[in-house]
Amino acid sequence: MATTIEAPRSAPVHRNRRFNIEKWGWIYMRASGVVLVVLIFGHLFINLVAGDGVRQIDFAFIAGKYATPFWQIWDALMLWLALIHGANGMRTITNDYVVSPLANRVVKYALVAATVVLIVLGTLVIFTFDPCPANGLAANLPDFCKAVK
Ligand code: HEM
């Protein structure tokens, strides 16, 4: 007995539009995936394996990393690429499973909002983080700030 498989649900392909989000989304997932392998495993190695391993992670360790442009750019790239990758992946899953047009729209707007908020907050933290703020209460500051002041 022959079984007919229903055509899969898919977003309409806008062939006349110059920008095809499905095509560029597909390419972006692969390109960002390759770069993320390097960024994520490099991040895990430096934080958890090199030096004293996981025992070295504390406030001063992070403060030291964010005093270095190299790690600021590394972490910012990881943040941007992974968040956009994750959000685009969730967009695909939403199109696959959220059938109601209204719910589909709401979920995707929520995804964009969450992505933008996290990217803005994360980028601000990476580039403006100051472990020894000038107006900070001495009691709240880590010990190494005394050496700086
Ligand atoms: C080692 C780094 C990573 C690699 C190599 C990678 C690779 C990929 C690739 C190639 C796809 C497309 C799969 C397809 O079209 O069938 C994908 C999908 C996806 N990725 Fe990643 N990814 C990585 C990290 C991440 C991270 C950090 C997140 C979360 C922030 C994430 C979330 C997703 C999601 C939600 C999907 C969609 C899954 C689906 O369509 O069923 N990935 N990933």
Coordinates of C-alpha atoms and ligand atoms in Angstrom, one line a residue:
M1 CA 0.0 0.0 0.0
A2 CA 1.4 3.4 -1.0
T3 CA 1.6 6.0 1.7
T4 CA 1.4 9.7 0.7
I5 CA 3.4 12.0 2.9
E6 CA 1.8 15.4 3.3
A7 CA 3.8 18.4 1.9
P8 CA 5.7 20.0 4.8
R9 CA 4.5 23.3 6.1
S10 CA 6.9 26.0 5.2
A11 CA 7.0 29.8 5.1
P12 CA 6.2 31.2 1.6
V13 CA 9.3 31.7 -0.5
H14 CA 9.5 35.3 -1.8
R15 CA 11.3 34.6 -5.0
N16 CA 11.0 38.1 -6.3
R17 CA 12.4 39.7 -3.2
R18 CA 16.1 40.5 -3.3
F19 CA 16.7 39.3 0.3
N20 CA 15.6 35.7 0.9
I21 CA 15.7 35.3 4.7
E22 CA 15.4 31.5 4.5
K23 CA 18.5 31.3 2.3
W24 CA 20.6 33.7 4.3
G25 CA 19.3 32.2 7.6
W26 CA 20.5 28.8 6.4
I27 CA 23.9 30.1 5.4
Y28 CA 24.2 32.1 8.7
M29 CA 23.5 29.0 10.9
R30 CA 26.4 27.1 9.2
A31 CA 28.8 30.0 9.1
S32 CA 28.1 31.1 12.7
G33 CA 28.2 27.4 13.8
V34 CA 31.8 27.0 12.5
V35 CA 33.0 30.2 14.2
L36 CA 31.1 29.3 17.5
V37 CA 32.9 26.0 17.7
V38 CA 36.2 27.9 18.0
L39 CA 34.8 30.6 20.3
I40 CA 32.9 28.3 22.6
F41 CA 35.6 25.6 23.0
G42 CA 38.3 28.4 23.3
H43 CA 36.2 30.0 26.1
L44 CA 35.7 26.6 27.9
F45 CA 39.4 25.8 27.6
I46 CA 40.6 29.2 29.0
N47 CA 38.0 29.3 31.8
L48 CA 37.9 25.6 32.9
V49 CA 41.1 23.8 31.8
A50 CA 44.1 26.2 31.5
G51 CA 45.8 27.6 34.6
D52 CA 44.1 26.5 37.8
G53 CA 41.1 25.3 35.9
V54 CA 37.6 25.9 37.3
R55 CA 39.0 27.0 40.7
Q56 CA 40.4 30.2 39.2
I57 CA 37.0 31.6 38.3
D58 CA 36.0 34.5 40.6
F59 CA 35.3 38.2 40.3
A60 CA 39.0 39.1 39.8
F61 CA 39.4 36.5 37.0
I62 CA 36.5 38.0 35.1
A63 CA 37.6 41.6 35.9
G64 CA 41.1 40.6 34.5
K65 CA 39.5 39.2 31.3
Y66 CA 37.4 42.3 30.7
A67 CA 40.4 44.6 31.2
T68 CA 41.8 43.0 28.0
P69 CA 40.4 44.1 24.5
F70 CA 41.1 40.6 23.2
W71 CA 38.7 38.9 25.6
Q72 CA 36.1 41.7 25.3
I73 CA 36.0 41.2 21.5
W74 CA 36.0 37.4 21.9
D75 CA 33.1 37.4 24.4
A76 CA 31.2 40.1 22.4
L77 CA 31.5 38.0 19.2
M78 CA 30.4 34.9 21.1
L79 CA 27.4 36.8 22.5
W80 CA 26.2 38.3 19.2
L81 CA 26.8 35.2 17.1
A82 CA 25.2 32.7 19.6
L83 CA 22.2 34.9 20.4
I84 CA 21.4 35.6 16.7
H85 CA 22.1 31.9 15.9
G86 CA 19.8 30.7 18.8
A87 CA 17.1 33.3 17.9
N88 CA 17.1 32.3 14.2
G89 CA 17.0 28.6 15.2
M90 CA 13.9 29.4 17.4
R91 CA 12.4 31.3 14.5
T92 CA 12.7 28.1 12.4
I93 CA 11.2 26.0 15.1
T94 CA 8.4 28.6 15.6
N95 CA 7.6 28.4 11.9
D96 CA 7.5 24.6 12.1
Y97 CA 5.3 24.3 15.1
V98 CA 3.3 27.5 15.9
V99 CA 0.5 27.2 13.4
S100 CA -1.8 30.0 14.4
P101 CA -0.7 33.2 12.5
L102 CA -1.3 35.4 15.5
A103 CA 0.7 33.2 18.0
N104 CA 3.4 32.8 15.4
R105 CA 3.8 36.6 15.1
V106 CA 3.7 37.1 18.9
V107 CA 6.4 34.4 19.5
K108 CA 8.6 35.9 16.9
Y109 CA 8.2 39.5 18.1
A110 CA 9.0 38.2 21.7
L111 CA 12.1 36.4 20.3
V112 CA 13.4 39.6 18.6
A113 CA 12.7 41.6 21.8
A114 CA 14.5 39.1 24.0
T115 CA 17.5 39.0 21.6
V116 CA 17.8 42.8 21.3
V117 CA 17.6 43.3 25.1
L118 CA 20.2 40.6 25.8
I119 CA 22.6 41.7 23.1
V120 CA 22.4 45.4 24.3
L121 CA 22.8 44.5 28.0
G122 CA 25.5 42.0 27.4
T123 CA 27.5 44.3 25.1
L124 CA 27.2 47.1 27.7
V125 CA 28.5 44.8 30.4
I126 CA 31.4 43.6 28.4
F127 CA 32.6 47.1 27.3
T128 CA 31.7 49.2 30.3
F129 CA 32.5 46.8 33.2
D130 CA 34.6 48.6 35.8
P131 CA 35.5 46.4 38.9
C132 CA 36.7 49.4 40.9
P133 CA 34.1 52.2 40.2
A134 CA 35.3 55.6 41.5
N135 CA 32.1 56.2 43.4
G136 CA 31.9 52.6 44.8
L137 CA 31.7 52.1 48.6
A138 CA 35.1 50.8 49.8
A139 CA 33.4 48.0 51.8
N140 CA 31.7 46.7 48.6
L141 CA 34.9 46.8 46.4
P142 CA 37.2 43.7 46.0
D143 CA 40.6 43.8 47.7
F144 CA 42.6 44.4 44.6
C145 CA 40.9 47.8 44.1
K146 CA 43.0 49.1 47.0
A147 CA 46.1 48.6 45.0
V148 CA 44.6 50.5 42.1
K149 CA 43.6 53.5 44.1
Ligands
HEM1 C1 29.3 24.7 18.8 C2 28.5 25.6 18.4 C3 27.3 25.4 17.5 C4 27.2 24.8 16.3 C5 28.3 24.2 15.4 C6 25.8 24.9 15.8 C7 25.3 24.5 14.6 C8 24.0 24.5 14.2 C9 23.5 24.3 12.9 C10 24.3 23.8 11.7 C11 22.1 24.4 12.9 C12 21.2 24.2 11.7 C13 20.5 22.9 11.8 C14 19.5 22.7 10.7 O1 19.2 23.7 9.9 O2 18.9 21.6 10.6 C15 21.8 24.8 14.3 C16 20.5 25.0 14.7 C17 20.2 25.5 15.9 N1 21.0 26.0 16.9 FE1 23.1 25.8 16.8 N2 25.1 25.5 16.8 C18 25.9 25.9 17.8 C19 25.6 26.5 19.0 C20 24.4 26.9 19.4 C21 24.0 27.7 20.5 C22 25.1 28.3 21.5 C23 22.7 27.9 20.6 C24 21.8 28.6 21.5 C25 22.1 29.9 21.8 C26 22.1 27.2 19.4 C27 20.8 27.1 19.1 C28 20.3 26.5 17.9 C29 18.9 26.3 17.6 C30 17.7 26.8 18.5 C31 18.8 25.7 16.4 C32 17.6 25.3 15.6 C33 17.3 23.8 15.8 C34 16.3 23.3 14.8 O3 16.0 23.9 13.7 O4 15.7 22.3 15.1 N3 23.2 26.6 18.7 N4 22.9 24.9 15.0

